[in-house]
Amino acid sequence: MPVQATAEAERVDRIFSFLTSVGTFIFLAIAGTIGYSILTGRAPKGDWSHGHPARSDVRLEILWTVAPTVLVLWLAAQSFSIYQQLDIEGLQPIVHLHLLEEPAAAATTKNTTQPAENIEVVAKQWVWSFRYPNNVISNELHLKVNERTRLNLNSQDVIHGFYVPEFRLKQDMIPNRNINIVLTPTKIGKYHLRDSQFSGTDFALMEANVYVESPEAFERWISQAATRK
């Protein structure tokens, strides 16, 4: 996995690692059982009889019914909880669930304050543009480290996908629908924003640089960008 660059990425990676571990354990257990049976349970030549079927064992039936059910329900609850903690707004007309009535905070923080910055993200074939609070418009996304930021996602033509692998955020941008996501960058660096949807011929070339920087560096950049307007 790429480096974790947001607070939200930590919870996403945690459940991903758990799923990978469970899947690996199940695969090795099944493959090991099959391999052991092939090596030690071969029937003599000409023996067409069948082994004793595993039937009428109530405890075994309960085990392999209850265990997967509990595991799937737990994973569903954890996945929904993480989805809530990603703080994605504007999807209520599409899906509305009542499992959690109150929105959760960011994944690893208890900070429930309003985001420090609101940045408008506009996607169109084939370019990204970003409008900052002081009306600075740029083709680069600049974010302050360790500060919550709300991104207002808008598409001007077709469905695009906002995707920064290091942020663990991949959100579809639907025309005529305003969708907000709130994130907390935690690692200074340069990242790349990609269009995760097949939005047309040149969608693979639709990239933008994302800079996570200190508040001082952000203010210097925004001041310089304002003078270039």
PDB file of N, CA, C and O in Angstrom, residues 6-11 14 84-87 103-113 145-149 182-186:
ATOM      1  N   THR A   6      -3.183  10.655   5.348  1.00  0.00           N
ATOM      2  CA  THR A   6      -4.297  11.309   6.035  1.00  0.00           C
ATOM      3  C   THR A   6      -4.660  10.506   7.272  1.00  0.00           C
ATOM      4  O   THR A   6      -4.342   9.313   7.380  1.00  0.00           O
ATOM      5  N   ALA A   7      -5.342  11.158   8.192  1.00  0.00           N
ATOM      6  CA  ALA A   7      -5.807  10.452   9.383  1.00  0.00           C
ATOM      7  C   ALA A   7      -6.793   9.360   9.012  1.00  0.00           C
ATOM      8  O   ALA A   7      -6.829   8.294   9.628  1.00  0.00           O
ATOM      9  N   GLU A   8      -7.604   9.607   7.986  1.00  0.00           N
ATOM     10  CA  GLU A   8      -8.605   8.630   7.576  1.00  0.00           C
ATOM     11  C   GLU A   8      -7.979   7.363   7.007  1.00  0.00           C
ATOM     12  O   GLU A   8      -8.585   6.285   7.050  1.00  0.00           O
ATOM     13  N   ALA A   9      -6.765   7.473   6.451  1.00  0.00           N
ATOM     14  CA  ALA A   9      -6.118   6.324   5.817  1.00  0.00           C
ATOM     15  C   ALA A   9      -5.775   5.232   6.815  1.00  0.00           C
ATOM     16  O   ALA A   9      -5.735   4.046   6.459  1.00  0.00           O
ATOM     17  N   GLU A  10      -5.533   5.602   8.068  1.00  0.00           N
ATOM     18  CA  GLU A  10      -5.120   4.610   9.053  1.00  0.00           C
ATOM     19  C   GLU A  10      -6.215   3.579   9.305  1.00  0.00           C
ATOM     20  O   GLU A  10      -5.945   2.374   9.371  1.00  0.00           O
ATOM     21  N   ARG A  11      -7.463   4.041   9.459  1.00  0.00           N
ATOM     22  CA  ARG A  11      -8.562   3.102   9.694  1.00  0.00           C
ATOM     23  C   ARG A  11      -8.836   2.251   8.463  1.00  0.00           C
ATOM     24  O   ARG A  11      -9.153   1.068   8.576  1.00  0.00           O
ATOM     25  N   ARG A  14      -6.256  -0.430   8.334  1.00  0.00           N
ATOM     26  CA  ARG A  14      -6.422  -1.414   9.399  1.00  0.00           C
ATOM     27  C   ARG A  14      -7.415  -2.505   8.987  1.00  0.00           C
ATOM     28  O   ARG A  14      -7.153  -3.693   9.151  1.00  0.00           O
ATOM     29  N   GLN A  84     -18.601   6.363   7.501  1.00  0.00           N
ATOM     30  CA  GLN A  84     -19.125   7.523   8.196  1.00  0.00           C
ATOM     31  C   GLN A  84     -17.994   8.448   8.648  1.00  0.00           C
ATOM     32  O   GLN A  84     -18.119   9.674   8.601  1.00  0.00           O
ATOM     33  N   GLN A  85     -16.887   7.875   9.087  1.00  0.00           N
ATOM     34  CA  GLN A  85     -15.782   8.671   9.588  1.00  0.00           C
ATOM     35  C   GLN A  85     -15.053   9.408   8.475  1.00  0.00           C
ATOM     36  O   GLN A  85     -14.358  10.388   8.737  1.00  0.00           O
ATOM     37  N   LEU A  86     -15.199   8.948   7.238  1.00  0.00           N
ATOM     38  CA  LEU A  86     -14.613   9.680   6.126  1.00  0.00           C
ATOM     39  C   LEU A  86     -15.333  10.994   5.889  1.00  0.00           C
ATOM     40  O   LEU A  86     -14.839  11.859   5.166  1.00  0.00           O
ATOM     41  N   ASP A  87     -16.503  11.163   6.499  1.00  0.00           N
ATOM     42  CA  ASP A  87     -17.210  12.437   6.483  1.00  0.00           C
ATOM     43  C   ASP A  87     -17.509  12.885   5.062  1.00  0.00           C
ATOM     44  O   ASP A  87     -17.053  13.934   4.601  1.00  0.00           O
ATOM     45  N   PRO A 103     -23.052  11.888  12.830  1.00  0.00           N
ATOM     46  CA  PRO A 103     -21.843  11.714  12.024  1.00  0.00           C
ATOM     47  C   PRO A 103     -20.633  11.533  12.898  1.00  0.00           C
ATOM     48  O   PRO A 103     -20.504  12.145  13.950  1.00  0.00           O
ATOM     49  N   ALA A 104     -19.740  10.634  12.453  1.00  0.00           N
ATOM     50  CA  ALA A 104     -18.514  10.373  13.206  1.00  0.00           C
ATOM     51  C   ALA A 104     -17.466  11.401  12.853  1.00  0.00           C
ATOM     52  O   ALA A 104     -17.520  12.057  11.828  1.00  0.00           O
ATOM     53  N   ALA A 105     -16.468  11.511  13.731  1.00  0.00           N
ATOM     54  CA  ALA A 105     -15.372  12.449  13.484  1.00  0.00           C
ATOM     55  C   ALA A 105     -14.351  11.802  12.573  1.00  0.00           C
ATOM     56  O   ALA A 105     -14.539  10.689  12.090  1.00  0.00           O
ATOM     57  N   ALA A 106     -13.251  12.489  12.345  1.00  0.00           N
ATOM     58  CA  ALA A 106     -12.191  11.933  11.501  1.00  0.00           C
ATOM     59  C   ALA A 106     -11.660  10.664  12.121  1.00  0.00           C
ATOM     60  O   ALA A 106     -11.787  10.420  13.314  1.00  0.00           O
ATOM     61  N   ALA A 107     -11.019   9.837  11.316  1.00  0.00           N
ATOM     62  CA  ALA A 107     -10.727   8.467  11.709  1.00  0.00           C
ATOM     63  C   ALA A 107      -9.929   8.342  12.994  1.00  0.00           C
ATOM     64  O   ALA A 107     -10.254   7.537  13.842  1.00  0.00           O
ATOM     65  N   THR A 108      -8.891   9.123  13.157  1.00  0.00           N
ATOM     66  CA  THR A 108      -8.035   8.942  14.324  1.00  0.00           C
ATOM     67  C   THR A 108      -7.998  10.175  15.210  1.00  0.00           C
ATOM     68  O   THR A 108      -7.140  10.310  16.045  1.00  0.00           O
ATOM     69  N   THR A 109      -8.929  11.096  15.002  1.00  0.00           N
ATOM     70  CA  THR A 109      -8.952  12.300  15.810  1.00  0.00           C
ATOM     71  C   THR A 109     -10.318  12.478  16.420  1.00  0.00           C
ATOM     72  O   THR A 109     -11.310  11.951  15.949  1.00  0.00           O
ATOM     73  N   LYS A 110     -10.378  13.248  17.489  1.00  0.00           N
ATOM     74  CA  LYS A 110     -11.637  13.586  18.130  1.00  0.00           C
ATOM     75  C   LYS A 110     -12.049  15.015  17.792  1.00  0.00           C
ATOM     76  O   LYS A 110     -12.949  15.573  18.396  1.00  0.00           O
ATOM     77  N   ASN A 111     -11.404  15.587  16.794  1.00  0.00           N
ATOM     78  CA  ASN A 111     -11.652  16.972  16.444  1.00  0.00           C
ATOM     79  C   ASN A 111     -12.963  17.100  15.683  1.00  0.00           C
ATOM     80  O   ASN A 111     -13.101  16.581  14.582  1.00  0.00           O
ATOM     81  N   THR A 112     -13.945  17.764  16.261  1.00  0.00           N
ATOM     82  CA  THR A 112     -15.241  17.933  15.615  1.00  0.00           C
ATOM     83  C   THR A 112     -15.450  19.378  15.184  1.00  0.00           C
ATOM     84  O   THR A 112     -16.562  19.769  14.869  1.00  0.00           O
ATOM     85  N   THR A 113     -14.397  20.197  15.184  1.00  0.00           N
ATOM     86  CA  THR A 113     -14.515  21.574  14.770  1.00  0.00           C
ATOM     87  C   THR A 113     -14.714  21.650  13.266  1.00  0.00           C
ATOM     88  O   THR A 113     -14.475  20.700  12.524  1.00  0.00           O
ATOM     89  N   VAL A 145      -1.066  20.659   6.458  1.00  0.00           N
ATOM     90  CA  VAL A 145      -0.882  19.431   7.214  1.00  0.00           C
ATOM     91  C   VAL A 145      -1.558  19.557   8.580  1.00  0.00           C
ATOM     92  O   VAL A 145      -1.573  20.625   9.197  1.00  0.00           O
ATOM     93  N   ASN A 146      -2.175  18.461   9.027  1.00  0.00           N
ATOM     94  CA  ASN A 146      -2.819  18.359  10.344  1.00  0.00           C
ATOM     95  C   ASN A 146      -3.972  19.333  10.531  1.00  0.00           C
ATOM     96  O   ASN A 146      -4.331  19.674  11.657  1.00  0.00           O
ATOM     97  N   GLU A 147      -4.583  19.781   9.431  1.00  0.00           N
ATOM     98  CA  GLU A 147      -5.767  20.636   9.522  1.00  0.00           C
ATOM     99  C   GLU A 147      -6.873  20.047   8.655  1.00  0.00           C
ATOM    100  O   GLU A 147      -6.645  19.667   7.504  1.00  0.00           O
ATOM    101  N   ARG A 148      -8.074  19.982   9.237  1.00  0.00           N
ATOM    102  CA  ARG A 148      -9.222  19.459   8.501  1.00  0.00           C
ATOM    103  C   ARG A 148      -9.586  20.390   7.356  1.00  0.00           C
ATOM    104  O   ARG A 148      -9.639  21.614   7.521  1.00  0.00           O
ATOM    105  N   THR A 149      -9.814  19.809   6.189  1.00  0.00           N
ATOM    106  CA  THR A 149     -10.156  20.583   4.998  1.00  0.00           C
ATOM    107  C   THR A 149     -11.370  19.965   4.325  1.00  0.00           C
ATOM    108  O   THR A 149     -11.436  18.745   4.164  1.00  0.00           O
ATOM    109  N   VAL A 182     -14.413  15.584   3.790  1.00  0.00           N
ATOM    110  CA  VAL A 182     -13.557  16.247   4.756  1.00  0.00           C
ATOM    111  C   VAL A 182     -12.381  15.330   5.070  1.00  0.00           C
ATOM    112  O   VAL A 182     -12.586  14.157   5.388  1.00  0.00           O
ATOM    113  N   LEU A 183     -11.186  15.848   4.973  1.00  0.00           N
ATOM    114  CA  LEU A 183     -10.003  15.037   5.225  1.00  0.00           C
ATOM    115  C   LEU A 183      -9.016  15.807   6.093  1.00  0.00           C
ATOM    116  O   LEU A 183      -9.085  17.027   6.217  1.00  0.00           O
ATOM    117  N   THR A 184      -8.091  15.045   6.693  1.00  0.00           N
ATOM    118  CA  THR A 184      -7.061  15.626   7.557  1.00  0.00           C
ATOM    119  C   THR A 184      -5.704  15.115   7.110  1.00  0.00           C
ATOM    120  O   THR A 184      -5.279  14.028   7.514  1.00  0.00           O
ATOM    121  N   PRO A 185      -4.991  15.846   6.244  1.00  0.00           N
ATOM    122  CA  PRO A 185      -3.650  15.415   5.826  1.00  0.00           C
ATOM    123  C   PRO A 185      -2.695  15.362   7.013  1.00  0.00           C
ATOM    124  O   PRO A 185      -2.713  16.242   7.875  1.00  0.00           O
ATOM    125  N   THR A 186      -1.865  14.330   7.064  1.00  0.00           N
ATOM    126  CA  THR A 186      -0.955  14.159   8.197  1.00  0.00           C
ATOM    127  C   THR A 186       0.511  14.024   7.791  1.00  0.00           C
ATOM    128  O   THR A 186       1.372  13.967   8.654  1.00  0.00           O
TER     129      THR A 186
END
